[in-house]
Coordinates of C-alpha atoms (C1' of nucleotides) in Angstrom, one line a residue:
Chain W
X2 CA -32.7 -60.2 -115.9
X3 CA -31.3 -62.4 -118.6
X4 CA -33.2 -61.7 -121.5
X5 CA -34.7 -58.1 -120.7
X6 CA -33.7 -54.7 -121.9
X7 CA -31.2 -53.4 -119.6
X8 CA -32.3 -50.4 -118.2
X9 CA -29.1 -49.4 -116.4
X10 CA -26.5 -49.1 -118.9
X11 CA -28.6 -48.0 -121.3
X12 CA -27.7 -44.3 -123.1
X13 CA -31.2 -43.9 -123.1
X14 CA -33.2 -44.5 -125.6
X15 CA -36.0 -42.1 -127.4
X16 CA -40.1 -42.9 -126.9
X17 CA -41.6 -43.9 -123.3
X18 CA -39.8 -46.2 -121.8
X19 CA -40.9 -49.4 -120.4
X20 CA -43.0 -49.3 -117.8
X21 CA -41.9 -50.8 -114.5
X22 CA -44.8 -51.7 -113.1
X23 CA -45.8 -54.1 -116.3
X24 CA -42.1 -55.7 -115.1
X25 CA -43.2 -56.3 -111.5
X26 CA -47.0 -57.4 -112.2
X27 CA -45.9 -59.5 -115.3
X28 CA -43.3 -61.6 -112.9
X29 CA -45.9 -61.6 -109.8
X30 CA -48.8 -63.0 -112.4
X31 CA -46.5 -65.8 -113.2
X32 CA -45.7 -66.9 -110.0
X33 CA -49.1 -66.3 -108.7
X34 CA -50.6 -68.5 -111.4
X35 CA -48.2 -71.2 -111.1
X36 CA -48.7 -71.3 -106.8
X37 CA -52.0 -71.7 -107.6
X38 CA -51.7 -74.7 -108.8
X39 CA -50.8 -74.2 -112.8
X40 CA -48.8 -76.4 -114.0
X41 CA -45.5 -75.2 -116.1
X42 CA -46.5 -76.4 -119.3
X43 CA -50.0 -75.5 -118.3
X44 CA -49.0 -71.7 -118.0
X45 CA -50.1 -69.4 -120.5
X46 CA -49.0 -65.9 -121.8
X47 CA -52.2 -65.1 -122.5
X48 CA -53.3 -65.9 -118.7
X49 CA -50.4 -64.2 -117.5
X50 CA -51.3 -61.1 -119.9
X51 CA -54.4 -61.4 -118.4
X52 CA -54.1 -61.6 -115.1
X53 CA -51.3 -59.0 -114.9
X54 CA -53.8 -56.7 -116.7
X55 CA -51.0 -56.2 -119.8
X56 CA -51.9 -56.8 -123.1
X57 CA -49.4 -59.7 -124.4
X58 CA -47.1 -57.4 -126.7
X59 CA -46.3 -56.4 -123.2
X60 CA -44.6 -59.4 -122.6
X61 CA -43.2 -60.2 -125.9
X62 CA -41.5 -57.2 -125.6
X63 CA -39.5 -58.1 -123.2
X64 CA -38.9 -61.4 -123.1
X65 CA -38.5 -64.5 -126.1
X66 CA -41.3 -66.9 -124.8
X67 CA -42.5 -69.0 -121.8
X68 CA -39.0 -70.0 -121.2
X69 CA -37.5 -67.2 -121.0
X70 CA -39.7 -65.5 -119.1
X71 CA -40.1 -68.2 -116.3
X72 CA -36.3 -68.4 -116.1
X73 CA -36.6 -65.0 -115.3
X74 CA -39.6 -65.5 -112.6
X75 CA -37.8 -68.3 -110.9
X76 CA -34.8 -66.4 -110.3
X77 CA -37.2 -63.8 -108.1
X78 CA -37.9 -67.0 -106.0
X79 CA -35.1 -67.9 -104.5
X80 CA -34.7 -65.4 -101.7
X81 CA -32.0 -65.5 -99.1
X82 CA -30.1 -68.8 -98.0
X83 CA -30.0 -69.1 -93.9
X84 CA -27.1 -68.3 -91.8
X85 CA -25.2 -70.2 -90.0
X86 CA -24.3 -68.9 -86.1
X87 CA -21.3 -70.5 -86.1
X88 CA -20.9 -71.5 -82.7
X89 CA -22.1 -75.4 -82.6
X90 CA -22.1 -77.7 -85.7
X91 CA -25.0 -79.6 -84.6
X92 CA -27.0 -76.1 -84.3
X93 CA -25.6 -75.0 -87.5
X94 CA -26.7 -78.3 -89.2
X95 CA -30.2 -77.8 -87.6
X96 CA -30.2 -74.7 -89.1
X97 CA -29.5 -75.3 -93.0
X98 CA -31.3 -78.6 -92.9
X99 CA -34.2 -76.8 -91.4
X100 CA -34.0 -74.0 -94.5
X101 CA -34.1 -76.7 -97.1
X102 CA -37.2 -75.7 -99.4
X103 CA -37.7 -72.6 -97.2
X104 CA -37.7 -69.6 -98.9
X105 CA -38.7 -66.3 -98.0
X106 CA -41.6 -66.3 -100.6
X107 CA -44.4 -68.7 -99.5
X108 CA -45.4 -69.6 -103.2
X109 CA -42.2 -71.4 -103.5
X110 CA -43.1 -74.5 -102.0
X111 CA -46.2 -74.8 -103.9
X112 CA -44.4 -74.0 -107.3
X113 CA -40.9 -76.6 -106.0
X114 CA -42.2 -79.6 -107.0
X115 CA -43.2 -78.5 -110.2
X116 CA -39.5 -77.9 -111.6
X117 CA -38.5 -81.8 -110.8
X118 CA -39.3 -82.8 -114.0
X119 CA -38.1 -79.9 -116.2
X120 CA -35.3 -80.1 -114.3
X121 CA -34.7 -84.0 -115.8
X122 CA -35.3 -82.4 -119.0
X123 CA -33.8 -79.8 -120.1
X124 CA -30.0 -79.3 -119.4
X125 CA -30.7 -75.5 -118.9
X126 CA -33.3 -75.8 -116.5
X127 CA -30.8 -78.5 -114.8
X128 CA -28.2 -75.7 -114.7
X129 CA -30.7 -73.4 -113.2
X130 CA -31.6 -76.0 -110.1
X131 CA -27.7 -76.4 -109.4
X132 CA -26.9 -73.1 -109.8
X133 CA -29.7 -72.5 -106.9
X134 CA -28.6 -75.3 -104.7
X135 CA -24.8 -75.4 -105.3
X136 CA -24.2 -72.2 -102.5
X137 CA -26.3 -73.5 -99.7
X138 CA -24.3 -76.9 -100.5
X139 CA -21.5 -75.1 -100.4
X140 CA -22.8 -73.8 -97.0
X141 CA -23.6 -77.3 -95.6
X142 CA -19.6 -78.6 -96.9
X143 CA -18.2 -75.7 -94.6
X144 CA -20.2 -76.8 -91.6
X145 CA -19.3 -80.2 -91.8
X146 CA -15.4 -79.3 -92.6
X147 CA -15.3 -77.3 -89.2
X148 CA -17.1 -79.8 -87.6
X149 CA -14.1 -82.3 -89.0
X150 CA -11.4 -79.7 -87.9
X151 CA -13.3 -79.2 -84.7
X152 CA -12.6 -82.9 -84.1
X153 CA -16.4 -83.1 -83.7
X154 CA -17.1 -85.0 -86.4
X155 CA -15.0 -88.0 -87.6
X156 CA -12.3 -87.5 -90.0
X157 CA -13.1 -90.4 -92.4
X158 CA -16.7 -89.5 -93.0
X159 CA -17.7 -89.0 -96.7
X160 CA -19.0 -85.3 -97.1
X161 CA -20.5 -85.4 -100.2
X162 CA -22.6 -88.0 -98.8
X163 CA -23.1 -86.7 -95.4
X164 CA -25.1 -84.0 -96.9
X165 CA -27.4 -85.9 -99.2
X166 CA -28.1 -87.9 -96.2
X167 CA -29.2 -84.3 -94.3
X168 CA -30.7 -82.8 -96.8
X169 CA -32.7 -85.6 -98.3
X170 CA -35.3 -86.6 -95.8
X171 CA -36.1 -82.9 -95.8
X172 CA -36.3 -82.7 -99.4
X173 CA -38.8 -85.8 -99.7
X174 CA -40.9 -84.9 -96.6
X175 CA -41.5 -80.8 -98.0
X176 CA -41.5 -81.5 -101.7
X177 CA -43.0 -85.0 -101.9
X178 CA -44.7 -85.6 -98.7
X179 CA -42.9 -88.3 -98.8
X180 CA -44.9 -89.6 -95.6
X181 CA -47.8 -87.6 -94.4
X182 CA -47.3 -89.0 -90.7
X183 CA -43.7 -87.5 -90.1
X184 CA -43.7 -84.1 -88.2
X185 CA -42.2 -81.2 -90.7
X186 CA -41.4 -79.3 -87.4
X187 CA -39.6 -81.2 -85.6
X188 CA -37.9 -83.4 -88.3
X189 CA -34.8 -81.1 -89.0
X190 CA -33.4 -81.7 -85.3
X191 CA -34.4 -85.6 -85.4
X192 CA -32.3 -86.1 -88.4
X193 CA -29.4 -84.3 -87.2
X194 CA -29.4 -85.9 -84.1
X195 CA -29.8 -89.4 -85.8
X196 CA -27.0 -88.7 -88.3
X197 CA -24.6 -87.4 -86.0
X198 CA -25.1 -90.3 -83.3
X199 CA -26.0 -93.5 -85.4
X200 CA -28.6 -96.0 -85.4
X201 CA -26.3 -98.9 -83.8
X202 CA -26.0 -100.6 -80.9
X203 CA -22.9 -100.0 -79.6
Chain Y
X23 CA -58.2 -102.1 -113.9
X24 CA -60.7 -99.3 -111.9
X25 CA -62.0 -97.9 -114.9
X26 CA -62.3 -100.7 -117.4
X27 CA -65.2 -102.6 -118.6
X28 CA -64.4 -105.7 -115.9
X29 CA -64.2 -108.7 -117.9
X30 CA -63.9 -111.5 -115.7
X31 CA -66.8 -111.7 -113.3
X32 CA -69.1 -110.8 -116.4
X33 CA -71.8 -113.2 -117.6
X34 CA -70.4 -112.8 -121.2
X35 CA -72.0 -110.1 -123.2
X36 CA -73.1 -110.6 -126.8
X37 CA -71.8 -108.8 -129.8
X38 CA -67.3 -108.9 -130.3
X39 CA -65.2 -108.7 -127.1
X40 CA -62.7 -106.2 -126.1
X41 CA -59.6 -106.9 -127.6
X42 CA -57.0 -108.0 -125.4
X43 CA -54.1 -106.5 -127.9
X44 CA -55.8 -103.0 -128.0
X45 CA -55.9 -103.0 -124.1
X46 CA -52.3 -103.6 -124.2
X47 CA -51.1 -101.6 -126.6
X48 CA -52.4 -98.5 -125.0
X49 CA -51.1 -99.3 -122.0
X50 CA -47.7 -99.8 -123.4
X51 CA -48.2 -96.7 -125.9
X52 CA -49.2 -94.6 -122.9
X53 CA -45.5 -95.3 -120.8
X54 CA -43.7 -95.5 -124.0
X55 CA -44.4 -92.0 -124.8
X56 CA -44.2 -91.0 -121.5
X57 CA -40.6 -92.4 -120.8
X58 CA -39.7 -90.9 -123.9
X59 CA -40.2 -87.3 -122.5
X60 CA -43.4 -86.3 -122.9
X61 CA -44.9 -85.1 -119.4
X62 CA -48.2 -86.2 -118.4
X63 CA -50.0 -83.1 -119.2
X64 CA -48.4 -82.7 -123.2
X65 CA -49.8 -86.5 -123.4
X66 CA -52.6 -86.4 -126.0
X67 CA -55.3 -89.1 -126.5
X68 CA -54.7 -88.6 -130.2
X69 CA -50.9 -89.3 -129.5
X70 CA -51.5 -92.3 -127.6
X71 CA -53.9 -94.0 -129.7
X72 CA -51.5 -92.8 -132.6
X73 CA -48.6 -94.6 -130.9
X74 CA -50.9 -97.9 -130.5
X75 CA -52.2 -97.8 -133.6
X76 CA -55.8 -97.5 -132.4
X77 CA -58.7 -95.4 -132.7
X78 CA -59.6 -92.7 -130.3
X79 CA -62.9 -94.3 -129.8
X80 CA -61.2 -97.1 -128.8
X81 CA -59.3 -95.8 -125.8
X82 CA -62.6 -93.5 -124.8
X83 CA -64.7 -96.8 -124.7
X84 CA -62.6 -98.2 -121.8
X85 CA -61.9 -94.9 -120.2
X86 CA -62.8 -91.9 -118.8
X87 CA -60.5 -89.7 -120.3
X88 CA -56.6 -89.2 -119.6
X89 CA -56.4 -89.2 -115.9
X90 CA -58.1 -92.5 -115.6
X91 CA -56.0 -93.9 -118.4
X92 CA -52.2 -92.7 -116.4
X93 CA -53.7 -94.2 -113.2
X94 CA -54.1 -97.4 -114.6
X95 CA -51.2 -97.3 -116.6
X96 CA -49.0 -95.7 -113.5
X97 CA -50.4 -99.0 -111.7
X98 CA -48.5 -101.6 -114.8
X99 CA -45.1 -99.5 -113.6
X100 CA -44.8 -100.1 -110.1
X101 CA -42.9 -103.7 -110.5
X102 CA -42.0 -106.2 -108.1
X103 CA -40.3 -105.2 -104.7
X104 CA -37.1 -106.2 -103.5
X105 CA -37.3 -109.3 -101.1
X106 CA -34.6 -108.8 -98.3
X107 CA -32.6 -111.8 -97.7
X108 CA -33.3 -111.7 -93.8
X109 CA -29.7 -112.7 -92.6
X110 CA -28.2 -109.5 -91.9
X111 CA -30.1 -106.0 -91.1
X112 CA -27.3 -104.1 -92.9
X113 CA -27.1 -106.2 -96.1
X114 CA -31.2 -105.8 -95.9
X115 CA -31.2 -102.4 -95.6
X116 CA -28.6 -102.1 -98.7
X117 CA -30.9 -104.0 -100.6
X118 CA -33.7 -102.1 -100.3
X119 CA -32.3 -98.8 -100.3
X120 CA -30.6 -99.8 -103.9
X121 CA -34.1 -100.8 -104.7
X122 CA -36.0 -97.5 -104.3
X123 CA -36.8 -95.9 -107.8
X124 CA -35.5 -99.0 -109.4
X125 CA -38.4 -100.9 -111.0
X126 CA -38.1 -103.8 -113.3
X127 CA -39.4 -101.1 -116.1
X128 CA -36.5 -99.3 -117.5
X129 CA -39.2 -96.5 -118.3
X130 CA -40.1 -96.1 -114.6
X131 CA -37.3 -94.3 -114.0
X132 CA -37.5 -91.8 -116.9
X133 CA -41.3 -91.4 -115.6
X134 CA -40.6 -90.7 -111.6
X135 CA -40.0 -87.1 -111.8
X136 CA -43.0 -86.2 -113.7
X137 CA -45.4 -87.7 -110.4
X138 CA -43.5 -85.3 -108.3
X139 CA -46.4 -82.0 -109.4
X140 CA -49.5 -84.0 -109.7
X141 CA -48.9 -85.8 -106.4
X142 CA -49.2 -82.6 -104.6
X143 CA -52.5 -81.2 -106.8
X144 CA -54.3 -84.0 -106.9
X145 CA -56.0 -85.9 -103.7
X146 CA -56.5 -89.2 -106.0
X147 CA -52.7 -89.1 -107.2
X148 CA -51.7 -88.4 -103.9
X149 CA -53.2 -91.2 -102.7
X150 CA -51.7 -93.5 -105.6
X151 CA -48.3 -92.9 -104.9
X152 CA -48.6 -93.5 -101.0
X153 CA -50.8 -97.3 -101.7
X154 CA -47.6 -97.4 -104.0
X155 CA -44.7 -96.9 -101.2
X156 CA -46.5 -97.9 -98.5
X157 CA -45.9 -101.2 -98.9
X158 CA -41.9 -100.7 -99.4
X159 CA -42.2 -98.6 -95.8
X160 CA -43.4 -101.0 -94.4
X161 CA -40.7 -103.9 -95.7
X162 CA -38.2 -101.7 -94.4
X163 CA -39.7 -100.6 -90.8
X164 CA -39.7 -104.7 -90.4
X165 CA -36.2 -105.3 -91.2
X166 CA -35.3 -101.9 -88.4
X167 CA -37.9 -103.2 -86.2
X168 CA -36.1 -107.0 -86.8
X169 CA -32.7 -105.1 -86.3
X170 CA -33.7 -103.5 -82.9
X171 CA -35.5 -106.7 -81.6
X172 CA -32.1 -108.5 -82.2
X173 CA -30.0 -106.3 -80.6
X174 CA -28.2 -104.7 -83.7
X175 CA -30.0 -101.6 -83.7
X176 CA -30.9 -98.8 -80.6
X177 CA -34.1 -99.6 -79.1
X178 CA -34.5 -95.6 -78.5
X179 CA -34.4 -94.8 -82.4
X180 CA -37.7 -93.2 -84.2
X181 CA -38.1 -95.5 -87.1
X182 CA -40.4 -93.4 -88.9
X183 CA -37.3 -90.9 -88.9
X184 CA -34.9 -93.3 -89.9
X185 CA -36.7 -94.4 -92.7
X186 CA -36.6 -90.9 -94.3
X187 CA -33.0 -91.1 -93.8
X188 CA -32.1 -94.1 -95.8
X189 CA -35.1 -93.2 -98.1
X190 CA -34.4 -89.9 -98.7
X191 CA -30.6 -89.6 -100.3
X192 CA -31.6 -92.2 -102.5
X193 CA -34.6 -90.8 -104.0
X194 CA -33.2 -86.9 -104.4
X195 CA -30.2 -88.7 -106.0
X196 CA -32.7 -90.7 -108.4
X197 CA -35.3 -88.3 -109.0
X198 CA -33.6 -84.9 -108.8
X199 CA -30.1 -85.9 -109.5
X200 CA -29.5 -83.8 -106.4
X201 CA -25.6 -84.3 -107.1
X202 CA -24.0 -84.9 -109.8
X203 CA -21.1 -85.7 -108.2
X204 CA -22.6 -88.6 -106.2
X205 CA -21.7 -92.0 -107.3
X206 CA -25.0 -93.5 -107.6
X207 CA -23.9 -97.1 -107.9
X208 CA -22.4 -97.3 -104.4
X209 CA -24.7 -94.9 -102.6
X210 CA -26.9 -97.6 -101.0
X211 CA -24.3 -99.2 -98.9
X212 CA -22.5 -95.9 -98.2
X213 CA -25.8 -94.4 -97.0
X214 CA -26.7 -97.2 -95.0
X215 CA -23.0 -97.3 -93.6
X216 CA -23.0 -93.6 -92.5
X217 CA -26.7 -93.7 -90.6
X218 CA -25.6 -97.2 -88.6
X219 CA -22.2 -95.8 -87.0
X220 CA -23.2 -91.8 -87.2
X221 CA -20.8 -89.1 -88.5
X222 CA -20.1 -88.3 -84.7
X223 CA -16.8 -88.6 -82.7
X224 CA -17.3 -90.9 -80.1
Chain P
dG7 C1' -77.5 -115.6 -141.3
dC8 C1' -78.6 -112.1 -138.0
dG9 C1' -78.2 -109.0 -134.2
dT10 C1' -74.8 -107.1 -131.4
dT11 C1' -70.7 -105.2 -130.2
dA12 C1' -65.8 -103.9 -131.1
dC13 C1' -62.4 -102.5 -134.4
dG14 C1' -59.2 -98.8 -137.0
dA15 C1' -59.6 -94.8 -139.3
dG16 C1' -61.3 -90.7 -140.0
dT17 C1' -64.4 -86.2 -139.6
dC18 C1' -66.3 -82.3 -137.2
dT19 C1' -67.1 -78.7 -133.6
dG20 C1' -65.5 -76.0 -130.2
dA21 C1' -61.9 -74.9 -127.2
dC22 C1' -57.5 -72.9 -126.2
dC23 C1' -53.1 -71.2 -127.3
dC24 C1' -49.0 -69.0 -129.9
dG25 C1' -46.8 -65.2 -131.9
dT26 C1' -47.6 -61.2 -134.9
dA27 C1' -49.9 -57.2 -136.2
dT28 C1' -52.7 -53.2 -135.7
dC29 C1' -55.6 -50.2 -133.4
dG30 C1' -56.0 -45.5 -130.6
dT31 C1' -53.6 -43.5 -126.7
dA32 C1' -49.8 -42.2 -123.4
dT33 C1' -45.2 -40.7 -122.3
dT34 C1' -40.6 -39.5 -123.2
dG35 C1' -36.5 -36.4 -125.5
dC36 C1' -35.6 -32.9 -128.5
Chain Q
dG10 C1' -45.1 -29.8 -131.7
dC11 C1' -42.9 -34.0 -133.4
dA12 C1' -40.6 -38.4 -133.8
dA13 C1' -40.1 -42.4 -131.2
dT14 C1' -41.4 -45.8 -128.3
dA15 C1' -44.3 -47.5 -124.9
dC16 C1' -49.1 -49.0 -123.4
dG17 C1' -53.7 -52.1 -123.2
dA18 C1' -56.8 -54.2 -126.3
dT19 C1' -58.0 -56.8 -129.8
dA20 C1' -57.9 -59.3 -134.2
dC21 C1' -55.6 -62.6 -137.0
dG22 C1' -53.8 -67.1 -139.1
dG23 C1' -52.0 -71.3 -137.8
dG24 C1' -51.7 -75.0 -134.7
dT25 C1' -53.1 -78.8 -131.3
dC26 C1' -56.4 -81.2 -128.8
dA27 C1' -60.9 -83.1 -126.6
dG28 C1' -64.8 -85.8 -127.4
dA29 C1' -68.6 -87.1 -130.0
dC30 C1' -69.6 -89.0 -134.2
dT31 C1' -69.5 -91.7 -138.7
dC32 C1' -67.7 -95.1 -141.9
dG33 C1' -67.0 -100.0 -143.6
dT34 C1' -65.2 -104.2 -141.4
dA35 C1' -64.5 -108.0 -138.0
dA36 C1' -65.7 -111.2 -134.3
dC37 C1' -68.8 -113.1 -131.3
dG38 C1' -73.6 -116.0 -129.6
dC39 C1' -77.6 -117.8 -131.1

DNA sequence: GCGTTACGAGTCTGACCCGTATCGTATTGC
DNA sequence: GCAATACGATACGGGTCAGACTCGTAACGC
C-alpha cells in the first residue's frame, strides 16, 4: 500500500480510525468497474465512490488521485506465479507458458489489455508491468538454464530470446486474440513442443 | 470511406462540394494527435477539429461521431505489406516477421498499443483489426505452406501454431516492449532462426 | 444573379467529472 | 464527557466535452 496510511507502525493515532472495510470495497469497486469493461481513463472516483457505497472524501483520504489509487488496485491483481515441478523441462515450460495471463483473479484478463498502452506511456506504469513480469521471467531463465545444464537443451541457444518466443504466442492469443481460430487450451503444449523440436526438415 | 458522404458514384449535387483539404486534414489531425499520446478515448472532436483548423460542424457533417471518425482514420494507417522475395523460406519468413508492427506511418507504431483495450470491447473493432492481419496471416501461412511443399519445412507442423510463434515475440517486443533487454533490430532473424532448428538437443 | 450547399468560427445547453468543503453522525482514546 | 478523527452524503466552483445551432462567407450549377 504505497500511498495509504500505514496502519501497522503506526503509534496510534486519536479519532476513529479508518475503516477497513471502505479499504477492501474501495479496491474491489475499482477492479470490478474496470472488468466490466471501464476503460482506465474512463474510471471515475465518483463511480468508484459510488459503487463502493463511500462517499468520495473516503477515498481522498487515502489515496492522491486515480493514479495512485489504481497503482494500488493493480498490485491486488497479481496473485500467485505457478510452480514449477521440477522434474521435466518440457513439463515445466508447459507449465509457466500455460500461467501466462493466468491469474488467480478472473477480472485480470478482462482488465490486461487495458494497461498496454499506459504501460507505453508512462515510465511508472512501465516499471509497474516489469516489476510484475520480471519474477515469472526470472522463473522461465531457470528452467531453460537446467534444461541447458541438463544437456537437454542446446548450449548455444539465446535465452533471452527463447522466452519471448514461449511466452509470446500466449501473450497475443489471451490478451489480443490474436487469432480467434487457435485453441487457448491446447496451445501452451503445441508451442513448447514446436520450440523445443523445430519446424525443419531434417 | 464507410461513413462519408460517397463522392464518386454520386450524380453531382448542387450547392459547394466537400472539400478535399478538410477531409484530409482531419484525418491527418485525428493520427497526429493520436501518435502524440493522446489515447483514443481523451481524443476530443473539439481537439481534432482544433488541430485541423476546422469547424466542429465540419467533421459532424461527414461523420457520425468519434468512433466512426478512428475507424476510418485507423483504415489510412495500416500501410502497405511486405512482399516476400519468394527465393528462400527463411529469408521470407525474416522479412515478414521484421515487418509486423512496422507500417510505412512512423505514427503507427506510437498508435498500436492504444487498439490493444477497444479490440476486446468492441465487436466492430474487433473485427477491424482481424480484416487488418488477416491478410499478413495469410502471406505468411503461403510462404510455410511453400516451405513444406518444398521440402524445407515438416509436413507434420500446425501452421496455425507456428504462425503465433514467429508472430508473437515480435509483437509483445513491439507493442509491450515485453523486454527491454531484447535487441529489437536483430529479433526477426533470431526468432525465425530458433523456431526452424528448435532449442532441443538432438 | 440566384438557390444551394459547404466553409471556419463561434455560441449554447446539458452532461460529466475533479478535488475541496461542509453537513450531521459514529467511533475511538483519554 | 470530550477532543479527535472517521464516516456517508451532498454541495460547490471550475473544468472539459458532445452535439446542435448560428453567423457571415465561399464555391458550385443553372
Amino acid at each position: 500500500m504505497s500511498d495509504m496510511t500505514s496502519t501497522a507502525d503506526a503509534p496510534r493515532s486519536p479519532g476513529r480510525p479508518r475503516s477497513v472495510r471502505a479499504d477492501e470495497a474501495i479496491i474491489e469497486a475499482t477492479l470490478d468497474l474496470l472488468a466490466e469493461g471501464s476503460t482506465i481513463e474512463a474510471l471515475s472516483i465518483e463511480a468508484i465512490a459510488a459503487r463502493a457505497g463511500v462517499g468520495k472524501a473516503t477515498i481522498y483520504r487515502r489515496w492522491a488521485g486515480k493514479d495512485a489509487l489504481l497503482l494500488d488496485a493493480l498490485r491486488r491483481l497479481k496473485g500467485v506465479m505457478a510452480q514449477p515441478a521440477g522434474h521435466s523441462v518440457r513439463d515445466d515450460l508447459v507449465l509457466l507458458v500455460g500461467a501466462i495471463g493466468k491469474n488467480v483473479d478472473p477480472r485480470a484478463a478482462k482488465i490486461m489489455p487495458c494497461l498496454a498502452p499506459a504501460v507505453n506511456r508512462s515510465a511508472d506504469q512501465f516499471q509497474l508491468y516489469q516489476n510484475i513480469i520480471s519474477p515469472r521471467r526470472q522463473l522461465m531463465r531457470e528452467v531453460l538454464r537446467r534444461g541447458i545444464d541438463e544437456g537437454v537443451l542446446r548450449a548455444d541457444i539465446d535465452v533471452e530470446v527463447t522466452m519471448a518466443l514461449l511466452t509470446g504466442p500466449m501473450l497475443i492469443q489471451r490478451v489480443l486474440q490474436w487469432n480467434p481460430d487457435l485453441d487457448e487450451q491446447t496451445l501452451p503444449e503445441r508451442v513448447v513442443d514446436a520450440v523445443l523440436e523445430g519446424i525443419q526438415v531434417r
